[in-house]
Amino acid sequence: METVKSIGIDAGSTTLKIVGVNEEGKILFSIVEDADPKVEEQTEHILNKLKENYDMESSKIVATGYGSNLIKADKKVTEITCHAKGIYEYFKTGGTAVDIGGQDNKVILISKNGKVIDFIMNDKCASGTGRFLENTAWRLKIPMEKMAELALNSDGEVKISSTCAVFAESEVISHLSRGQKLEHVIKGLHRAMVKRITSMIYTVGFNPPLMLSGGVAKNKAVVKMLEEELGEKPRIPENPQIMGAFGAALIGLSQ
Amino acid sequence: MLHVKIPTRKEVIEEEKSKGKRIAAVYPIHYPRELFRVFNIQPVEVWGPPKTDTKKANAHLQSYICSVVQSGLSFYLEGYLDIVDLIVVPHSCDSLQGLGSIFKDFIKPKQELVTIYLPREKNKENVEFLANELKRIYKQLSQLCGFEPDDEKLMEEIKTEEKIDKLVFKFYKSRENLPLSSREFYTILRSREYLPPDKFKSILEYALLHASKGKLKKTGIVLSGLLPEPMDILDVIDDMDAFVAIDDMACCMRRVYGEGHSSDPFERIAERIVNGPPDPTKGNSFDERFEFIKSLADLTSAKGVIFYNVKFCEPEYFYHPILKEKLSKAQIRSLIIENDINEPLPQQTITRIKAFIEMIRESS
């Protein structure tokens, strides 16, 4: 039975991520699930199951994310610090980390030695977040995985002027009712989202390389458009969703 | 932990009225406390108040007017200021100037309305302008009260305020030695907004008696903006094992004026206000504001600045990008937060404050 030295729990607004590391910081397991309203019970259930396969007797637990207050942990750290730690340790370089989550975006400037220099988050608004795409996908009855594919294969693009998750939805419907092609509208929707993220990046100051985390980093259309807008190919971890939890677990190692 | 009993605004109003004093409801920011006191008028400031239902004011105001002014007007329209004898509206910004006009032209309150035109920038001409403005208000108040206090009495009130300003500065300098949470510290400090000077002075002196030699081993923050409302922001900072070491807030430090020099009482008050700490509503230069905020950080152990800005407060917004850049060059990190005094602190705001404190702690 392997010994888990530290566990990072990222209780986000839409998903729960749990990562366990050994004393060298190597990932032993990672779990990603849709977040339950009772995230504390969900977490406990997952940890109890993991105990069947791992020695977690002396594991430190570090929690982050909006639900972290509900979770029993040795330490609670903000998502900014955890994502910066996770991304820095994964890529071993400073630069600009962009986390595009379900309901918020974070842009974090990381120094050469892994410290947070500055950051920005979207405030009280889901503009440009994963929810922005999800809302429209749901309204159009298109699976999320198909959204990126449609945008990538589109030969045209309709300008979506609203970055508000609610207003963009009605703008999309209005474009479609005027006969615009679905893939052109979907591509425009991705562009509006990327422009919002790009503006956040420039607000805090872009310092290459660009490193992505969060569930939306899996969307190839978003990644391609970020490259087009910034002129810099983004670096993406193998599992971008767990970077916050990974960072939290690494912080636990130093406790 | 130090427990200080501070009377509420309502208690003070009732007590002072029972002594025959008039009460003036004063809107933000700068005004001559001493000029009202010499007429036996107790100023009680109206900073919103927070958590006011603003539906009545919304009908009169544009949606981009800040929550301090929206709440201030609603508070009046709901009848909460019926008890006061005067309404004082300083021309601090476009929204407050607009509020003065709404009172004068549309609402026409039963109470005496006093507007104050405040000049911008520090210079001799502006001191002269404000001194004349204060003389105009003196005449208005003497007509209302039926007597004309002499210069000597006014000078006495000025010197009392000058002594209190010195004491407030001492209170700030002792902050790190006081066993007070940030909420307690600012509850004491902000009681000046409505307490008579002798009562406020005795509360400060009592608190200062409890100053210890050991300093708080916490991360210090400079809080800049209009006012620390909702006060939960102070708890969020304290919960991170940090504290507000000093502030650059309109309701607090920006009104800790220096001594005047003139032997003419009106000029002396004008000197104090015009030459006071830099303030966006006074149009001070970027450099003045930067130097002032930097001096506050240097005076204490503060490691970063949080600009806690009331949404739609244009004078504050104007300075942020330049101040952030200048502070960054001086190795002082800063964070800009937007708030509404009528809303609870959003989780995103709490996360940003916590992340900021983690960041400055990590880098220091």
XYZ file of C-alpha atoms in Angstrom:
619
model
C 0.000 0.000 0.000
C 1.513 3.336 -1.064
C 1.721 6.120 1.483
C -0.026 9.358 0.590
C 1.916 12.168 2.171
C -0.430 14.977 1.213
C -3.892 15.415 -0.295
C -5.088 18.488 -2.153
C -8.822 19.097 -2.451
C -10.097 21.717 -4.883
C -13.816 22.150 -4.220
C -14.709 24.304 -7.206
C -18.066 25.749 -8.172
C -18.757 23.036 -10.730
C -16.282 20.213 -10.082
C -14.520 18.601 -7.168
C -10.877 17.665 -7.707
C -8.802 15.539 -5.335
C -5.105 14.787 -5.771
C -2.842 12.662 -3.573
C 0.955 12.896 -3.716
C 3.826 10.949 -2.188
C 6.686 12.612 -0.336
C 8.460 13.445 -3.608
C 5.377 15.247 -4.842
C 4.554 12.552 -7.386
C 0.852 12.233 -8.143
C -0.496 8.910 -6.834
C -4.139 9.497 -7.717
C -6.404 12.193 -9.066
C -10.184 12.309 -8.967
C -12.461 14.733 -10.830
C -16.215 14.675 -10.187
C -19.115 17.059 -10.659
C -19.469 18.951 -7.377
C -22.364 17.940 -5.134
C -24.165 20.656 -3.148
C -23.019 18.708 -0.044
C -19.379 18.713 -1.045
C -18.173 17.803 2.463
C -20.059 14.478 2.327
C -18.924 13.860 -1.236
C -15.292 14.453 -0.223
C -15.524 12.198 2.798
C -17.020 9.440 0.694
C -14.219 9.667 -1.893
C -11.501 9.734 0.763
C -12.976 6.705 2.530
C -12.935 4.747 -0.742
C -9.328 5.791 -1.396
C -8.294 4.498 2.030
C -8.962 0.972 0.763
C -5.980 1.293 -1.603
C -3.701 3.887 -0.001
C -2.152 4.512 3.393
C -3.565 7.922 4.298
C -3.109 7.768 8.061
C -0.636 10.638 8.248
C -1.705 12.525 5.128
C -1.910 16.303 5.369
C -5.021 17.757 3.779
C -5.041 21.165 2.103
C -8.348 22.490 0.761
C -8.986 25.208 -1.788
C -11.881 26.469 -3.905
C -15.245 28.007 -3.082
C -16.335 24.953 -1.102
C -13.144 24.731 0.957
C -14.790 26.181 4.059
C -16.986 23.080 4.252
C -14.099 20.646 4.114
C -12.118 19.359 7.083
C -8.516 20.205 6.286
C -5.210 20.978 7.983
C -4.907 24.158 5.954
C -7.000 26.247 3.605
C -5.340 28.167 0.819
C -6.831 30.241 -1.987
C -7.145 28.937 -5.537
C -4.706 31.589 -6.766
C -1.846 30.305 -4.626
C -2.702 26.654 -5.325
C -2.959 27.044 -9.112
C 0.288 29.016 -9.190
C 2.032 26.295 -7.177
C 0.599 23.465 -9.264
C 1.375 25.092 -12.616
C 4.874 26.169 -11.549
C 5.813 22.723 -10.287
C 4.348 21.042 -13.363
C 6.100 23.214 -15.968
C 9.068 24.264 -13.791
C 8.907 27.825 -15.066
C 7.390 31.186 -14.244
C 5.143 33.009 -16.695
C 1.424 33.639 -17.065
C -0.962 31.014 -15.744
C -4.559 31.183 -16.922
C -7.157 29.075 -15.168
C -10.478 28.995 -16.996
C -12.890 27.425 -14.596
C -16.595 26.743 -14.510
C -17.581 30.067 -12.997
C -14.430 32.102 -12.764
C -11.235 32.880 -14.586
C -7.927 33.625 -12.984
C -4.840 35.103 -14.570
C -1.752 34.717 -12.398
C 1.705 36.145 -13.018
C 4.298 33.755 -11.625
C 7.910 34.768 -10.965
C 10.964 32.753 -11.988
C 11.104 31.271 -8.502
C 7.436 30.323 -8.422
C 5.987 33.207 -6.389
C 2.752 34.956 -7.295
C 3.639 38.447 -8.560
C 0.123 39.614 -9.422
C -3.261 38.197 -10.322
C -6.709 39.083 -11.565
C -10.033 37.281 -11.281
C -13.355 37.985 -12.887
C -15.684 39.575 -10.384
C -19.390 38.873 -9.768
C -19.884 37.869 -13.401
C -19.517 34.627 -15.363
C -18.353 36.479 -18.472
C -15.793 34.416 -20.373
C -15.979 31.395 -18.076
C -16.843 27.783 -18.797
C -20.436 28.529 -17.861
C -20.567 31.008 -20.755
C -20.131 28.152 -23.261
C -22.146 25.630 -21.248
C -25.228 27.865 -21.159
C -25.306 28.240 -24.913
C -24.506 24.571 -25.537
C -27.417 23.599 -23.332
C -29.753 26.094 -25.033
C -28.755 24.812 -28.489
C -28.860 21.172 -27.350
C -25.269 20.608 -28.513
C -22.962 18.397 -26.397
C -20.061 20.423 -24.936
C -17.455 18.236 -26.691
C -19.064 19.084 -30.040
C -18.879 22.846 -29.442
C -15.099 23.052 -29.926
C -15.246 20.789 -32.986
C -17.888 22.995 -34.635
C -15.858 26.122 -33.937
C -12.618 24.605 -35.237
C -14.165 23.406 -38.490
C -16.102 26.579 -39.183
C -15.222 28.530 -42.357
C -16.743 31.749 -41.037
C -17.344 33.658 -37.845
C -20.166 35.816 -36.541
C -19.282 38.591 -34.125
C -20.913 38.129 -30.720
C -20.853 41.500 -29.024
C -22.020 40.438 -25.581
C -19.706 38.620 -23.180
C -22.468 38.324 -20.597
C -23.362 34.639 -20.236
C -27.068 35.453 -20.236
C -27.199 38.101 -22.962
C -24.877 36.121 -25.265
C -27.397 33.301 -25.224
C -30.160 35.552 -26.596
C -27.720 37.077 -29.094
C -26.902 33.591 -30.393
C -30.602 32.766 -30.816
C -31.136 36.034 -32.646
C -28.240 35.337 -35.074
C -29.587 31.846 -35.795
C -33.083 33.169 -36.388
C -31.616 35.547 -38.970
C -30.211 32.552 -40.836
C -26.557 32.614 -39.729
C -24.835 29.207 -39.843
C -24.649 27.424 -36.486
C -20.877 26.800 -36.685
C -20.213 30.472 -37.518
C -22.151 31.526 -34.434
C -20.420 28.938 -32.239
C -17.028 30.125 -33.463
C -18.024 33.717 -32.687
C -19.061 32.646 -29.226
C -15.649 31.089 -28.590
C -13.985 34.247 -29.916
C -15.980 36.468 -27.523
C -14.903 34.269 -24.626
C -11.237 34.276 -25.671
C -11.234 38.061 -26.147
C -12.543 38.468 -22.606
C -9.772 36.220 -21.269
C -7.155 38.007 -23.397
C -8.252 41.347 -22.003
C -7.801 39.993 -18.473
C -4.323 38.743 -19.424
C -3.319 42.188 -20.733
C -4.773 43.891 -17.645
C -2.402 42.020 -15.368
C 0.446 42.109 -17.934
C 1.331 39.210 -20.257
C 4.594 37.501 -19.483
C 5.256 34.350 -21.581
C 5.037 31.408 -21.498
C 1.270 31.076 -21.344
C 0.194 28.089 -19.247
C -3.396 26.927 -19.040
C -5.316 25.086 -16.373
C -8.989 24.412 -15.663
C -11.557 22.375 -17.539
C -11.867 24.787 -20.473
C -8.169 24.204 -21.314
C -9.396 20.947 -22.867
C -11.394 22.945 -25.439
C -9.165 22.962 -28.536
C -10.955 25.923 -30.132
C -10.294 28.093 -27.065
C -6.637 27.021 -27.049
C -6.206 27.768 -30.776
C -7.874 31.171 -30.482
C -5.773 32.126 -27.445
C -2.717 31.377 -29.558
C -4.118 33.551 -32.369
C -4.890 36.433 -30.025
C -1.649 36.362 -28.027
C 0.784 35.027 -30.650
C 1.991 32.471 -28.122
C 1.278 28.737 -28.095
C -0.249 27.845 -24.733
C 1.270 25.064 -22.669
C -1.314 22.653 -21.302
C -0.775 20.024 -18.596
C -1.878 16.461 -19.245
C -4.815 16.948 -16.885
C -5.439 20.721 -16.636
C -8.398 20.368 -14.289
C -6.346 19.101 -11.362
C -3.674 21.827 -11.201
C -5.321 23.588 -8.255
C -5.673 20.370 -6.257
C -2.114 19.361 -7.226
C -0.817 22.711 -5.978
C -2.779 22.288 -2.754
C -1.265 18.820 -2.234
C 2.236 20.220 -2.791
C 1.589 22.983 -0.246
C 0.582 20.223 2.187
C 4.007 18.616 1.769
C 5.672 21.663 3.296
C 3.381 21.689 6.337
C -9.240 42.115 24.046
C -10.325 45.623 24.942
C -14.009 46.376 25.431
C -15.087 49.956 24.874
C -18.704 51.025 25.206
C -19.533 53.410 22.386
C -22.986 54.988 22.206
C -24.950 54.612 18.993
C -25.854 57.487 16.655
C -29.463 57.303 17.885
C -28.387 57.553 21.549
C -26.129 60.508 20.811
C -28.838 62.343 18.855
C -31.377 61.841 21.652
C -28.944 62.909 24.369
C -27.681 65.996 22.535
C -31.206 67.068 21.616
C -32.260 66.735 25.249
C -29.458 69.195 26.072
C -30.942 71.688 23.619
C -28.446 71.136 20.826
C -29.404 71.143 17.159
C -28.445 68.129 15.067
C -26.957 68.391 11.593
C -27.037 65.382 9.258
C -23.789 65.741 7.315
C -23.101 63.947 4.041
C -19.482 63.046 3.058
C -16.667 64.108 3.054
C -14.972 67.334 4.200
C -16.736 69.918 6.342
C -15.848 72.280 9.209
C -16.906 70.422 12.380
C -15.790 73.379 14.508
C -18.028 75.858 12.697
C -21.130 73.810 13.530
C -20.077 73.154 17.117
C -19.647 76.855 17.881
C -23.358 77.249 17.044
C -24.206 74.444 19.466
C -24.937 72.117 16.555
C -23.899 68.456 16.795
C -22.833 67.073 13.382
C -23.892 63.469 12.757
C -22.461 62.124 9.536
C -24.468 60.084 7.032
C -22.186 57.629 5.186
C -24.976 55.746 3.467
C -25.727 54.166 5.888
C -24.877 50.662 4.624
C -27.555 48.015 4.057
C -30.198 50.640 3.277
C -33.047 49.687 0.948
C -32.450 52.146 -1.895
C -35.669 51.695 -3.870
C -36.947 55.188 -3.030
C -33.733 56.900 -4.159
C -33.480 54.814 -7.323
C -36.437 56.706 -8.772
C -34.481 59.983 -8.564
C -30.958 58.864 -9.415
C -29.146 57.387 -12.383
C -28.125 53.737 -11.990
C -24.437 54.712 -12.055
C -24.629 56.786 -8.861
C -22.687 55.174 -6.010
C -24.370 53.296 -3.178
C -23.267 55.903 -0.590
C -25.349 58.602 -2.290
C -28.212 56.226 -3.162
C -28.447 55.087 0.455
C -28.051 58.643 1.742
C -31.015 59.877 -0.266
C -33.149 56.817 0.531
C -32.377 57.261 4.205
C -33.802 60.770 4.038
C -36.825 59.759 1.926
C -37.657 56.948 4.370
C -37.952 59.553 7.101
C -34.934 58.515 9.176
C -33.577 62.078 9.150
C -36.826 63.705 10.287
C -35.238 64.147 13.703
C -32.403 66.396 12.471
C -32.501 70.194 12.230
C -30.080 70.737 9.346
C -28.887 68.869 6.308
C -25.339 69.545 5.192
C -24.182 68.493 1.723
C -20.543 69.218 0.858
C -19.716 69.362 -2.815
C -17.362 66.396 -2.675
C -18.075 64.905 -6.099
C -20.589 65.194 -8.943
C -22.988 62.771 -7.236
C -22.980 64.661 -3.940
C -23.322 67.975 -5.740
C -26.299 66.407 -7.526
C -27.697 65.288 -4.181
C -27.463 68.877 -2.913
C -29.400 70.050 -5.971
C -32.033 67.333 -5.560
C -32.583 68.481 -1.968
C -32.675 72.149 -2.915
C -34.738 72.036 -6.107
C -37.025 69.022 -5.769
C -37.293 67.675 -2.243
C -37.188 71.055 -0.490
C -36.659 69.583 2.998
C -38.284 71.172 6.008
C -34.820 71.361 7.576
C -32.243 74.056 6.829
C -30.073 72.963 3.892
C -26.392 73.908 3.971
C -24.246 73.247 0.922
C -20.473 73.620 1.025
C -18.407 74.353 -2.079
C -14.987 72.860 -1.577
C -12.087 74.018 -3.731
C -9.546 71.603 -5.216
C -5.735 71.691 -5.000
C -3.546 73.191 -2.299
C -2.933 76.886 -2.863
C -3.427 80.285 -1.256
C -6.322 81.269 -3.526
C -8.244 78.155 -2.563
C -7.707 78.848 1.144
C -9.119 82.314 0.565
C -12.061 80.935 -1.426
C -12.924 78.393 1.266
C -12.551 80.985 4.051
C -15.166 83.130 2.259
C -17.393 80.090 1.796
C -17.138 79.393 5.546
C -18.090 82.995 6.285
C -21.190 82.539 4.122
C -22.108 79.399 6.098
C -21.425 81.269 9.365
C -24.027 83.877 8.327
C -26.526 81.181 7.375
C -26.066 79.430 10.721
C -26.274 82.648 12.725
C -29.594 83.447 11.024
C -30.852 79.971 11.877
C -29.615 79.994 15.481
C -30.206 83.662 16.240
C -26.746 84.472 17.602
C -23.248 85.284 16.360
C -20.453 83.519 18.242
C -17.252 85.573 18.361
C -13.891 84.681 16.792
C -12.456 83.686 20.143
C -15.098 81.016 20.702
C -14.661 79.723 17.157
C -10.892 79.588 17.683
C -11.451 77.528 20.848
C -13.475 74.987 18.851
C -10.787 74.916 16.149
C -8.081 74.212 18.741
C -10.190 71.419 20.225
C -10.445 69.793 16.780
C -6.722 70.273 16.214
C -5.961 68.517 19.500
C -8.286 65.667 18.566
C -6.635 65.318 15.163
C -3.288 64.958 16.950
C -4.777 62.352 19.266
C -6.254 60.433 16.320
C -2.833 60.386 14.694
C -1.351 59.036 17.932
C -4.090 56.373 17.933
C -3.033 55.351 14.412
C 0.635 55.268 15.389
C -0.218 53.016 18.334
C -2.293 50.668 16.174
C 0.225 47.840 16.269
C 0.361 48.000 20.054
C -3.376 47.988 20.654
C -5.259 44.793 21.539
C -8.020 45.588 19.053
C -9.370 43.786 16.020
C -9.581 45.866 12.844
C -13.363 46.060 13.304
C -12.972 47.348 16.879
C -10.293 49.838 15.880
C -12.462 51.323 13.136
C -15.611 51.295 15.246
C -13.771 53.510 17.729
C -12.226 55.722 15.062
C -15.467 56.206 13.167
C -17.419 57.168 16.286
C -15.933 60.622 15.641
C -18.544 60.872 12.884
C -21.234 61.540 15.489
C -19.777 61.869 19.000
C -19.187 65.210 20.725
C -15.421 65.900 20.927
C -15.075 65.354 24.689
C -16.694 61.898 24.494
C -14.664 60.853 21.472
C -11.483 62.098 23.146
C -12.129 60.128 26.324
C -12.756 56.914 24.335
C -9.481 57.358 22.447
C -7.562 58.113 25.636
C -9.035 55.050 27.340
C -8.081 52.836 24.396
C -4.571 54.308 24.318
C -4.075 53.408 27.981
C -4.155 49.779 26.871
C -1.366 50.113 24.328
C 1.313 47.533 25.026
C 4.991 47.494 24.141
C 4.745 44.308 22.096
C 3.745 44.769 18.483
C 1.158 42.674 16.626
C 2.977 39.964 14.691
C 0.608 40.064 11.757
C 0.695 41.134 8.147
C -0.145 44.830 7.924
C -2.318 46.270 5.163
C -3.025 49.853 4.092
C -6.726 50.151 3.280
C -7.584 52.906 0.816
C -11.000 54.068 -0.370
C -14.109 55.791 0.932
C -15.136 53.712 3.926
C -14.687 50.168 5.279
C -18.238 48.974 4.590
C -19.511 46.338 4.780
C -17.238 45.950 7.808
C -16.898 42.244 6.990
C -13.904 43.249 4.893
C -12.056 43.970 8.142
C -12.941 40.504 9.473
C -11.736 38.851 6.249
C -8.381 40.617 6.635
C -8.118 39.692 10.334
C -9.073 36.065 9.616
C -5.954 35.814 7.447
C -3.803 36.707 10.474
C -3.404 40.167 8.979
C -4.738 43.576 10.053
C -5.364 47.065 8.758
C -2.203 48.804 9.969
C -3.297 52.220 8.702
C -5.693 53.633 6.145
C -6.108 56.154 3.380
C -9.878 56.311 3.689
C -12.131 59.302 3.161
C -14.039 58.713 6.396
C -10.851 58.350 8.457
C -7.240 59.323 7.697
C -8.026 61.702 4.844
C -9.781 63.894 7.415
C -7.022 63.963 9.982
C -6.018 67.559 9.265
C -2.877 69.330 10.390
C -2.828 72.509 12.474
C -3.749 75.767 10.805
C -1.485 78.817 11.179
C -3.712 81.811 10.594
C -5.053 83.872 13.496
C -8.246 84.389 11.488
C -10.534 81.468 12.419
C -12.127 81.124 8.979
C -8.756 81.089 7.241
C -7.439 78.631 9.798
C -10.240 76.115 9.142
C -9.766 76.614 5.401
C -6.026 75.982 5.734
C -6.678 72.768 7.618
C -9.073 71.386 5.010
C -7.271 72.585 1.870
C -3.825 71.503 3.118
C -5.082 68.208 4.586
C -4.110 64.719 3.412
C -4.439 64.098 -0.337
C -7.871 63.034 -1.453
C -9.231 62.167 -4.922
C -12.176 64.518 -4.366
C -9.715 67.362 -3.780
C -7.946 66.662 -7.054
C -4.510 66.156 -5.515
C -1.817 65.039 -7.933
C -0.856 61.408 -8.559
C 2.506 62.083 -6.945
C 0.970 63.588 -3.805
C -1.338 60.627 -3.386
C 1.417 58.114 -4.080
C 3.832 59.782 -1.641
C 1.132 59.903 1.015
C 0.163 56.228 0.671
C 3.827 55.230 0.589
C 4.473 57.271 3.728
C 1.622 55.413 5.459
C 3.138 52.071 4.505
C 6.572 53.253 5.671
C 5.155 54.512 8.975
C 3.767 51.068 9.778
C 4.686 47.518 8.933
C 2.148 47.439 6.096
C 3.198 45.204 3.211
C 0.487 45.984 0.682
C -2.350 48.327 -0.229
C -5.955 47.324 -0.810
C -7.942 49.902 -2.786
C -11.458 49.192 -1.590
C -13.518 51.209 -3.992
C -17.224 51.924 -3.807
C -18.652 51.038 -7.224
C -19.177 54.106 -9.456
C -16.979 56.361 -7.295
C -15.350 58.113 -10.229
C -12.810 60.266 -8.339
C -11.284 57.094 -6.847
C -11.221 55.139 -10.149
C -9.316 57.904 -11.888
C -6.192 57.360 -9.760
C -6.028 53.561 -9.573
C -3.950 52.555 -12.627
C -1.285 55.201 -12.001
C -1.128 54.563 -8.252
C -0.876 50.814 -8.818
C 2.017 51.345 -11.220
C 3.842 53.773 -8.921
C 3.376 51.497 -5.905
C 4.585 48.512 -7.882
C 7.789 50.403 -8.786
C 8.235 51.100 -5.070
C 7.910 47.341 -4.383
C 4.511 47.807 -2.715
C 1.879 45.369 -3.961
C -1.682 46.561 -4.371
C -5.117 45.131 -5.057
C -8.186 46.916 -6.408
C -11.545 45.710 -5.093
C -14.937 47.103 -5.996
C -17.772 47.032 -3.472
C -21.304 48.197 -2.850
C -22.035 49.243 0.726
C -25.489 47.678 0.562
C -24.376 44.224 -0.507
C -22.670 41.460 1.439
C -19.083 40.752 0.404
C -19.134 38.342 -2.562
C -17.094 35.147 -2.266
C -14.965 36.277 -5.234
C -13.985 39.398 -3.309
C -13.113 37.375 -0.223
C -10.955 35.029 -2.326
C -9.149 37.969 -3.915
C -8.383 39.570 -0.550
C -7.146 36.272 0.871
C -5.038 35.550 -2.220
C -3.547 39.044 -2.014
C -2.530 38.540 1.609
C -1.056 35.116 0.769
C 0.863 36.754 -2.085
C 2.387 39.579 -0.049
C 3.179 37.251 2.853
C 4.927 34.825 0.519
C 6.976 37.571 -1.120
C 8.065 39.358 2.058
